[in-house]
């Protein structure tokens, strides 16, 4: 019904830059362990997700993660694009291609880009098992940069694998944001979003975001109740145009995140920047007032 509907940017209350389209089959062990870590309930279906965001006049960036490590069933990029197309008034699709796939990964990215629907990329170094500054990945970044699209990197601790034997095979070192600093130097036109408050490397993330004008931080995956004081301090000052609201739906819902954000000591004039304006600018969302 909403197919082909244009996003009314002025009407949006917020833009959630970090949500997951989950598979709709049976839960795996990794799903159970991850939900336990986040204290989350059962994953709602796709229609429920669309209804949730539409009823709140909230836009969301949606994606899957192309990885084989966790053993979770894959959600295809094609199904993410189709889901977003049906809900184009509220959804912005990012694609995820494991960048360690080499030339095959690049052709897959190009095939998806050719649809004209892709709004960005999502990478997950801990489950895709690569250091972001690995030179072997650079041709992949060039493809993203040429497309003029932003890329989200997972950073910091991983909920996936937490509490499982051997952490489910997830090596946390790949989540250190400092490796992204090299990418920001070598691809100065690539817009990079470091996902999550980067625990246990919060200071590194703040420093990179402060130093590199093409790097942003999304605040997903953590309740604002637990944000480090320096993250809030920089968010209120030097990084006020760099922090982005993200939930990590369905593991953390926007309702819960926003209730805790309300209580966190952010300045009133900074809140609309974090909730909507910074993301609107970064994602090139056109307000009617601006486009005439
Ligand atoms: Zn996430």
mmCIF file of C-alpha atoms and ligand atoms in Angstrom:
data_model
loop_
_atom_site.group_PDB
_atom_site.id
_atom_site.type_symbol
_atom_site.label_atom_id
_atom_site.label_comp_id
_atom_site.label_asym_id
_atom_site.label_seq_id
_atom_site.Cartn_x
_atom_site.Cartn_y
_atom_site.Cartn_z
ATOM 1 C CA UNK A 1 0.000 0.000 0.000
ATOM 2 C CA UNK A 2 2.817 2.372 0.891
ATOM 3 C CA UNK A 3 4.702 1.248 -2.226
ATOM 4 C CA UNK A 4 6.392 4.120 -3.997
ATOM 5 C CA UNK A 5 5.429 6.556 -1.270
ATOM 6 C CA UNK A 6 7.780 9.476 -0.831
ATOM 7 C CA UNK A 7 9.316 10.123 2.546
ATOM 8 C CA UNK A 8 7.934 13.291 4.130
ATOM 9 C CA UNK A 9 11.101 14.397 5.878
ATOM 10 C CA UNK A 10 9.558 17.410 7.601
ATOM 11 C CA UNK A 11 6.994 15.209 9.289
ATOM 12 C CA UNK A 12 9.504 12.720 10.706
ATOM 13 C CA UNK A 13 10.045 12.781 14.450
ATOM 14 C CA UNK A 14 13.381 10.976 14.206
ATOM 15 C CA UNK A 15 15.681 8.942 11.968
ATOM 16 C CA UNK A 16 16.894 5.657 13.473
ATOM 17 C CA UNK A 17 20.108 4.873 11.580
ATOM 18 C CA UNK A 18 20.622 1.351 12.920
ATOM 19 C CA UNK A 19 18.006 -1.402 12.691
ATOM 20 C CA UNK A 20 18.207 -5.056 11.769
ATOM 21 C CA UNK A 21 15.861 -6.978 9.531
ATOM 22 C CA UNK A 22 15.842 -10.364 11.236
ATOM 23 C CA UNK A 23 15.210 -13.710 9.616
ATOM 24 C CA UNK A 24 11.722 -15.004 10.215
ATOM 25 C CA UNK A 25 12.565 -18.672 10.683
ATOM 26 C CA UNK A 26 13.284 -20.532 13.916
ATOM 27 C CA UNK A 27 15.688 -19.095 16.505
ATOM 28 C CA UNK A 28 19.253 -20.349 16.555
ATOM 29 C CA UNK A 29 21.439 -20.724 19.666
ATOM 30 C CA UNK A 30 23.194 -17.481 18.746
ATOM 31 C CA UNK A 31 19.843 -15.669 18.507
ATOM 32 C CA UNK A 32 18.902 -16.896 21.990
ATOM 33 C CA UNK A 33 22.257 -15.909 23.522
ATOM 34 C CA UNK A 34 22.171 -12.463 21.884
ATOM 35 C CA UNK A 35 18.632 -11.764 23.076
ATOM 36 C CA UNK A 36 19.585 -12.863 26.587
ATOM 37 C CA UNK A 37 22.497 -10.405 26.580
ATOM 38 C CA UNK A 38 20.221 -7.530 25.534
ATOM 39 C CA UNK A 39 17.276 -8.666 27.677
ATOM 40 C CA UNK A 40 15.180 -8.556 24.520
ATOM 41 C CA UNK A 41 11.982 -10.456 23.790
ATOM 42 C CA UNK A 42 11.104 -12.509 20.744
ATOM 43 C CA UNK A 43 11.794 -10.876 17.381
ATOM 44 C CA UNK A 44 8.636 -9.332 15.976
ATOM 45 C CA UNK A 45 7.789 -9.927 12.332
ATOM 46 C CA UNK A 46 8.467 -7.593 9.435
ATOM 47 C CA UNK A 47 4.986 -6.142 9.207
ATOM 48 C CA UNK A 48 5.152 -5.361 12.933
ATOM 49 C CA UNK A 49 8.425 -3.539 12.324
ATOM 50 C CA UNK A 50 6.937 -1.394 9.553
ATOM 51 C CA UNK A 51 3.857 -0.647 11.665
ATOM 52 C CA UNK A 52 6.027 0.248 14.646
ATOM 53 C CA UNK A 53 8.055 2.879 12.786
ATOM 54 C CA UNK A 54 5.171 4.252 10.729
ATOM 55 C CA UNK A 55 2.979 4.742 13.816
ATOM 56 C CA UNK A 56 5.768 6.848 15.353
ATOM 57 C CA UNK A 57 6.492 8.870 12.174
ATOM 58 C CA UNK A 58 10.027 7.603 12.445
ATOM 59 C CA UNK A 59 12.319 6.689 9.557
ATOM 60 C CA UNK A 60 14.734 3.777 9.881
ATOM 61 C CA UNK A 61 17.846 2.576 8.134
ATOM 62 C CA UNK A 62 17.439 -1.182 7.704
ATOM 63 C CA UNK A 63 20.006 -3.854 6.942
ATOM 64 C CA UNK A 64 21.150 -7.428 7.289
ATOM 65 C CA UNK A 65 24.708 -8.640 7.986
ATOM 66 C CA UNK A 66 26.389 -10.843 5.368
ATOM 67 C CA UNK A 67 28.316 -13.217 7.608
ATOM 68 C CA UNK A 68 28.750 -16.961 8.067
ATOM 69 C CA UNK A 69 30.393 -17.002 11.530
ATOM 70 C CA UNK A 70 27.342 -16.923 13.797
ATOM 71 C CA UNK A 71 25.525 -19.682 11.903
ATOM 72 C CA UNK A 72 22.345 -17.619 11.793
ATOM 73 C CA UNK A 73 20.204 -17.986 8.684
ATOM 74 C CA UNK A 74 20.951 -15.228 6.204
ATOM 75 C CA UNK A 75 18.542 -12.470 5.330
ATOM 76 C CA UNK A 76 19.297 -11.556 1.719
ATOM 77 C CA UNK A 77 20.040 -8.010 0.601
ATOM 78 C CA UNK A 78 17.412 -8.464 -2.102
ATOM 79 C CA UNK A 79 14.735 -9.103 0.518
ATOM 80 C CA UNK A 80 15.917 -6.035 2.479
ATOM 81 C CA UNK A 81 15.603 -3.903 -0.682
ATOM 82 C CA UNK A 82 12.144 -5.313 -1.415
ATOM 83 C CA UNK A 83 11.002 -4.690 2.166
ATOM 84 C CA UNK A 84 12.277 -1.086 2.011
ATOM 85 C CA UNK A 85 10.597 -0.522 -1.369
ATOM 86 C CA UNK A 86 7.254 -1.569 0.108
ATOM 87 C CA UNK A 87 7.807 0.908 2.930
ATOM 88 C CA UNK A 88 9.633 3.694 1.145
ATOM 89 C CA UNK A 89 7.860 6.346 3.223
ATOM 90 C CA UNK A 90 9.837 5.262 6.303
ATOM 91 C CA UNK A 91 12.631 2.849 5.331
ATOM 92 C CA UNK A 92 16.127 3.423 3.913
ATOM 93 C CA UNK A 93 17.938 0.225 2.885
ATOM 94 C CA UNK A 94 21.652 -0.337 3.435
ATOM 95 C CA UNK A 95 23.259 -3.448 1.959
ATOM 96 C CA UNK A 96 25.788 -5.741 3.579
ATOM 97 C CA UNK A 97 28.333 -7.689 1.558
ATOM 98 C CA UNK A 98 31.196 -9.481 3.306
ATOM 99 C CA UNK A 99 34.157 -7.447 2.020
ATOM 100 C CA UNK A 100 36.545 -10.391 2.452
ATOM 101 C CA UNK A 101 34.808 -12.016 -0.535
ATOM 102 C CA UNK A 102 37.148 -10.132 -2.886
ATOM 103 C CA UNK A 103 36.141 -9.490 -6.529
ATOM 104 C CA UNK A 104 33.024 -11.627 -6.100
ATOM 105 C CA UNK A 105 31.890 -9.382 -3.230
ATOM 106 C CA UNK A 106 32.500 -6.291 -5.328
ATOM 107 C CA UNK A 107 30.425 -7.612 -8.234
ATOM 108 C CA UNK A 108 27.646 -8.502 -5.812
ATOM 109 C CA UNK A 109 27.775 -4.957 -4.384
ATOM 110 C CA UNK A 110 27.665 -3.520 -7.918
ATOM 111 C CA UNK A 111 24.711 -5.717 -8.866
ATOM 112 C CA UNK A 112 22.799 -4.405 -5.848
ATOM 113 C CA UNK A 113 23.881 -0.791 -6.483
ATOM 114 C CA UNK A 114 22.490 -1.054 -10.014
ATOM 115 C CA UNK A 115 18.973 -1.313 -8.562
ATOM 116 C CA UNK A 116 19.296 2.370 -7.652
ATOM 117 C CA UNK A 117 17.707 1.643 -4.271
ATOM 118 C CA UNK A 118 20.758 1.299 -2.052
ATOM 119 C CA UNK A 119 21.307 4.133 0.483
ATOM 120 C CA UNK A 120 24.447 2.849 2.205
ATOM 121 C CA UNK A 121 26.513 -0.120 3.352
ATOM 122 C CA UNK A 122 26.756 -2.036 6.616
ATOM 123 C CA UNK A 123 29.932 -3.888 7.585
ATOM 124 C CA UNK A 124 30.556 -5.982 10.690
ATOM 125 C CA UNK A 125 34.309 -6.598 11.167
ATOM 126 C CA UNK A 126 33.976 -8.981 14.188
ATOM 127 C CA UNK A 127 31.658 -11.438 12.410
ATOM 128 C CA UNK A 128 33.055 -10.843 8.912
ATOM 129 C CA UNK A 129 36.504 -11.311 10.482
ATOM 130 C CA UNK A 130 38.619 -8.494 9.097
ATOM 131 C CA UNK A 131 40.589 -5.502 10.310
ATOM 132 C CA UNK A 132 39.016 -2.415 8.744
ATOM 133 C CA UNK A 133 42.436 -1.127 7.648
ATOM 134 C CA UNK A 134 43.327 -4.355 5.810
ATOM 135 C CA UNK A 135 44.544 -3.210 2.372
ATOM 136 C CA UNK A 136 42.844 -6.209 0.776
ATOM 137 C CA UNK A 137 39.515 -4.555 1.577
ATOM 138 C CA UNK A 138 40.418 -1.214 -0.041
ATOM 139 C CA UNK A 139 38.986 -2.015 -3.508
ATOM 140 C CA UNK A 140 35.680 -2.689 -1.773
ATOM 141 C CA UNK A 141 35.784 0.726 -0.046
ATOM 142 C CA UNK A 142 36.558 2.323 -3.416
ATOM 143 C CA UNK A 143 33.288 0.869 -4.737
ATOM 144 C CA UNK A 144 31.365 2.429 -1.841
ATOM 145 C CA UNK A 145 33.145 5.763 -2.202
ATOM 146 C CA UNK A 146 32.445 5.850 -5.952
ATOM 147 C CA UNK A 147 28.764 5.235 -5.262
ATOM 148 C CA UNK A 148 28.820 8.260 -2.943
ATOM 149 C CA UNK A 149 27.175 6.309 -0.136
ATOM 150 C CA UNK A 150 27.881 6.128 3.616
ATOM 151 C CA UNK A 151 29.128 2.990 5.371
ATOM 152 C CA UNK A 152 28.340 1.820 8.901
ATOM 153 C CA UNK A 153 31.001 -0.244 10.681
ATOM 154 C CA UNK A 154 30.117 -2.173 13.794
ATOM 155 C CA UNK A 155 32.562 -1.096 16.535
ATOM 156 C CA UNK A 156 33.225 -2.195 20.112
ATOM 157 C CA UNK A 157 31.913 -5.150 22.076
ATOM 158 C CA UNK A 158 29.786 -7.676 20.245
ATOM 159 C CA UNK A 159 26.463 -8.842 21.637
ATOM 160 C CA UNK A 160 26.735 -11.694 19.138
ATOM 161 C CA UNK A 161 28.612 -14.566 20.779
ATOM 162 C CA UNK A 162 28.529 -13.061 24.288
ATOM 163 C CA UNK A 163 28.430 -15.863 26.868
ATOM 164 C CA UNK A 164 28.837 -18.649 24.312
ATOM 165 C CA UNK A 165 31.758 -21.117 24.337
ATOM 166 C CA UNK A 166 34.728 -19.280 22.834
ATOM 167 C CA UNK A 167 32.485 -16.255 22.317
ATOM 168 C CA UNK A 168 30.896 -18.106 19.392
ATOM 169 C CA UNK A 169 34.185 -17.637 17.509
ATOM 170 C CA UNK A 170 33.849 -13.825 17.541
ATOM 171 C CA UNK A 171 37.205 -12.036 18.017
ATOM 172 C CA UNK A 172 36.641 -8.675 19.649
ATOM 173 C CA UNK A 173 39.887 -7.164 18.310
ATOM 174 C CA UNK A 174 38.236 -6.554 14.923
ATOM 175 C CA UNK A 175 35.836 -4.148 16.660
ATOM 176 C CA UNK A 176 38.554 -1.709 17.748
ATOM 177 C CA UNK A 177 37.595 1.596 16.089
ATOM 178 C CA UNK A 178 41.235 2.740 15.790
ATOM 179 C CA UNK A 179 41.616 0.659 12.599
ATOM 180 C CA UNK A 180 38.878 2.796 11.044
ATOM 181 C CA UNK A 181 41.075 5.875 11.434
ATOM 182 C CA UNK A 182 43.264 4.565 8.584
ATOM 183 C CA UNK A 183 40.210 4.155 6.358
ATOM 184 C CA UNK A 184 39.153 7.732 7.124
ATOM 185 C CA UNK A 185 42.611 8.956 6.080
ATOM 186 C CA UNK A 186 42.820 6.906 2.896
ATOM 187 C CA UNK A 187 39.201 7.550 1.812
ATOM 188 C CA UNK A 188 38.596 11.163 2.831
ATOM 189 C CA UNK A 189 35.380 11.369 0.782
ATOM 190 C CA UNK A 190 33.890 8.219 2.275
ATOM 191 C CA UNK A 191 31.310 8.972 4.970
ATOM 192 C CA UNK A 192 31.918 6.551 7.830
ATOM 193 C CA UNK A 193 29.553 5.817 10.697
ATOM 194 C CA UNK A 194 31.074 4.010 13.665
ATOM 195 C CA UNK A 195 28.212 2.064 15.195
ATOM 196 C CA UNK A 196 27.629 1.923 18.946
ATOM 197 C CA UNK A 197 29.379 3.603 21.850
ATOM 198 C CA UNK A 198 32.457 1.435 21.071
ATOM 199 C CA UNK A 199 32.960 -0.062 24.570
ATOM 200 C CA UNK A 200 35.768 -0.692 25.637
ATOM 201 C CA UNK A 201 37.260 1.874 23.213
ATOM 202 C CA UNK A 202 35.027 4.874 23.784
ATOM 203 C CA UNK A 203 37.890 7.362 23.983
ATOM 204 C CA UNK A 204 39.408 6.111 20.728
ATOM 205 C CA UNK A 205 36.081 6.533 18.945
ATOM 206 C CA UNK A 206 35.624 10.080 20.257
ATOM 207 C CA UNK A 207 39.147 11.017 19.189
ATOM 208 C CA UNK A 208 38.700 9.656 15.635
ATOM 209 C CA UNK A 209 35.306 11.320 15.243
ATOM 210 C CA UNK A 210 36.780 14.610 16.464
ATOM 211 C CA UNK A 211 39.809 14.391 14.172
ATOM 212 C CA UNK A 212 38.279 13.101 10.943
ATOM 213 C CA UNK A 213 35.506 15.197 9.463
ATOM 214 C CA UNK A 214 34.125 12.210 7.488
ATOM 215 C CA UNK A 215 33.508 10.069 10.603
ATOM 216 C CA UNK A 216 30.295 9.907 12.649
ATOM 217 C CA UNK A 217 29.106 7.869 15.648
ATOM 218 C CA UNK A 218 25.747 6.128 15.930
ATOM 219 C CA UNK A 219 24.485 5.680 19.486
ATOM 220 C CA UNK A 220 22.760 2.341 18.962
ATOM 221 C CA UNK A 221 22.992 -0.848 20.967
ATOM 222 C CA UNK A 222 23.272 0.859 24.362
ATOM 223 C CA UNK A 223 20.723 2.586 26.497
ATOM 224 C CA UNK A 224 21.672 6.277 26.924
ATOM 225 C CA UNK A 225 21.529 5.460 30.654
ATOM 226 C CA UNK A 226 24.912 3.759 30.261
ATOM 227 C CA UNK A 227 26.677 6.291 28.008
ATOM 228 C CA UNK A 228 30.109 7.335 29.260
ATOM 229 C CA UNK A 229 30.126 10.908 30.641
ATOM 230 C CA UNK A 230 32.696 11.999 28.026
ATOM 231 C CA UNK A 231 30.465 10.778 25.170
ATOM 232 C CA UNK A 232 27.679 13.026 26.453
ATOM 233 C CA UNK A 233 30.107 15.884 27.112
ATOM 234 C CA UNK A 234 31.475 15.793 23.520
ATOM 235 C CA UNK A 235 27.973 15.245 22.155
ATOM 236 C CA UNK A 236 26.931 18.487 23.841
ATOM 237 C CA UNK A 237 29.870 20.382 22.384
ATOM 238 C CA UNK A 238 32.400 19.525 19.666
ATOM 239 C CA UNK A 239 30.598 16.452 18.323
ATOM 240 C CA UNK A 240 27.076 17.886 18.276
ATOM 241 C CA UNK A 241 26.872 17.503 14.488
ATOM 242 C CA UNK A 242 28.427 14.030 14.499
ATOM 243 C CA UNK A 243 26.263 11.889 16.802
ATOM 244 C CA UNK A 244 23.318 9.959 15.378
ATOM 245 C CA UNK A 245 20.340 8.285 16.985
ATOM 246 C CA UNK A 246 20.246 4.543 16.403
ATOM 247 C CA UNK A 247 18.429 1.879 18.394
ATOM 248 C CA UNK A 248 19.636 -1.569 17.226
ATOM 249 C CA UNK A 249 16.033 -2.667 16.790
ATOM 250 C CA UNK A 250 14.765 -5.275 17.609
ATOM 251 C CA UNK A 251 17.303 -5.835 20.401
ATOM 252 C CA UNK A 252 16.689 -2.344 21.783
ATOM 253 C CA UNK A 253 13.476 -0.582 20.803
ATOM 254 C CA UNK A 254 13.330 3.132 19.989
ATOM 255 C CA UNK A 255 10.734 3.581 22.757
ATOM 256 C CA UNK A 256 13.139 2.312 25.387
ATOM 257 C CA UNK A 257 16.098 4.208 23.912
ATOM 258 C CA UNK A 258 14.166 7.489 23.684
ATOM 259 C CA UNK A 259 12.830 7.208 27.244
ATOM 260 C CA UNK A 260 16.378 6.858 28.550
ATOM 261 C CA UNK A 261 17.666 9.600 26.197
ATOM 262 C CA UNK A 262 15.094 11.918 27.773
ATOM 263 C CA UNK A 263 16.739 11.346 31.166
ATOM 264 C CA UNK A 264 20.344 11.673 29.939
ATOM 265 C CA UNK A 265 22.020 15.083 30.398
ATOM 266 C CA UNK A 266 22.050 16.160 26.726
ATOM 267 C CA UNK A 267 21.370 19.832 26.031
ATOM 268 C CA UNK A 268 17.933 20.627 24.633
ATOM 269 C CA UNK A 269 19.339 22.265 21.495
ATOM 270 C CA UNK A 270 21.453 19.176 20.777
ATOM 271 C CA UNK A 271 18.609 16.631 20.988
ATOM 272 C CA UNK A 272 16.991 17.403 17.593
ATOM 273 C CA UNK A 273 20.430 17.245 15.957
ATOM 274 C CA UNK A 274 21.051 13.744 17.317
ATOM 275 C CA UNK A 275 17.527 12.484 16.722
ATOM 276 C CA UNK A 276 17.049 13.726 13.174
ATOM 277 C CA UNK A 277 19.010 16.621 11.680
ATOM 278 C CA UNK A 278 22.482 15.065 11.616
ATOM 279 C CA UNK A 279 21.201 11.892 9.975
ATOM 280 C CA UNK A 280 19.006 13.794 7.504
ATOM 281 C CA UNK A 281 22.041 15.741 6.352
ATOM 282 C CA UNK A 282 24.327 12.722 6.194
ATOM 283 C CA UNK A 283 21.798 10.584 4.302
ATOM 284 C CA UNK A 284 20.786 13.413 1.979
ATOM 285 C CA UNK A 285 17.123 13.424 3.016
ATOM 286 C CA UNK A 286 15.427 16.377 1.365
ATOM 287 C CA UNK A 287 13.089 18.515 3.368
ATOM 288 C CA UNK A 288 10.325 20.181 1.324
ATOM 289 C CA UNK A 289 11.350 23.567 2.616
ATOM 290 C CA UNK A 290 14.886 23.013 1.307
ATOM 291 C CA UNK A 291 13.879 21.569 -2.077
ATOM 292 C CA UNK A 292 11.263 24.299 -2.619
HETATM 293 ZN ZN1 LIG B 1 23.443 -3.666 15.187
#
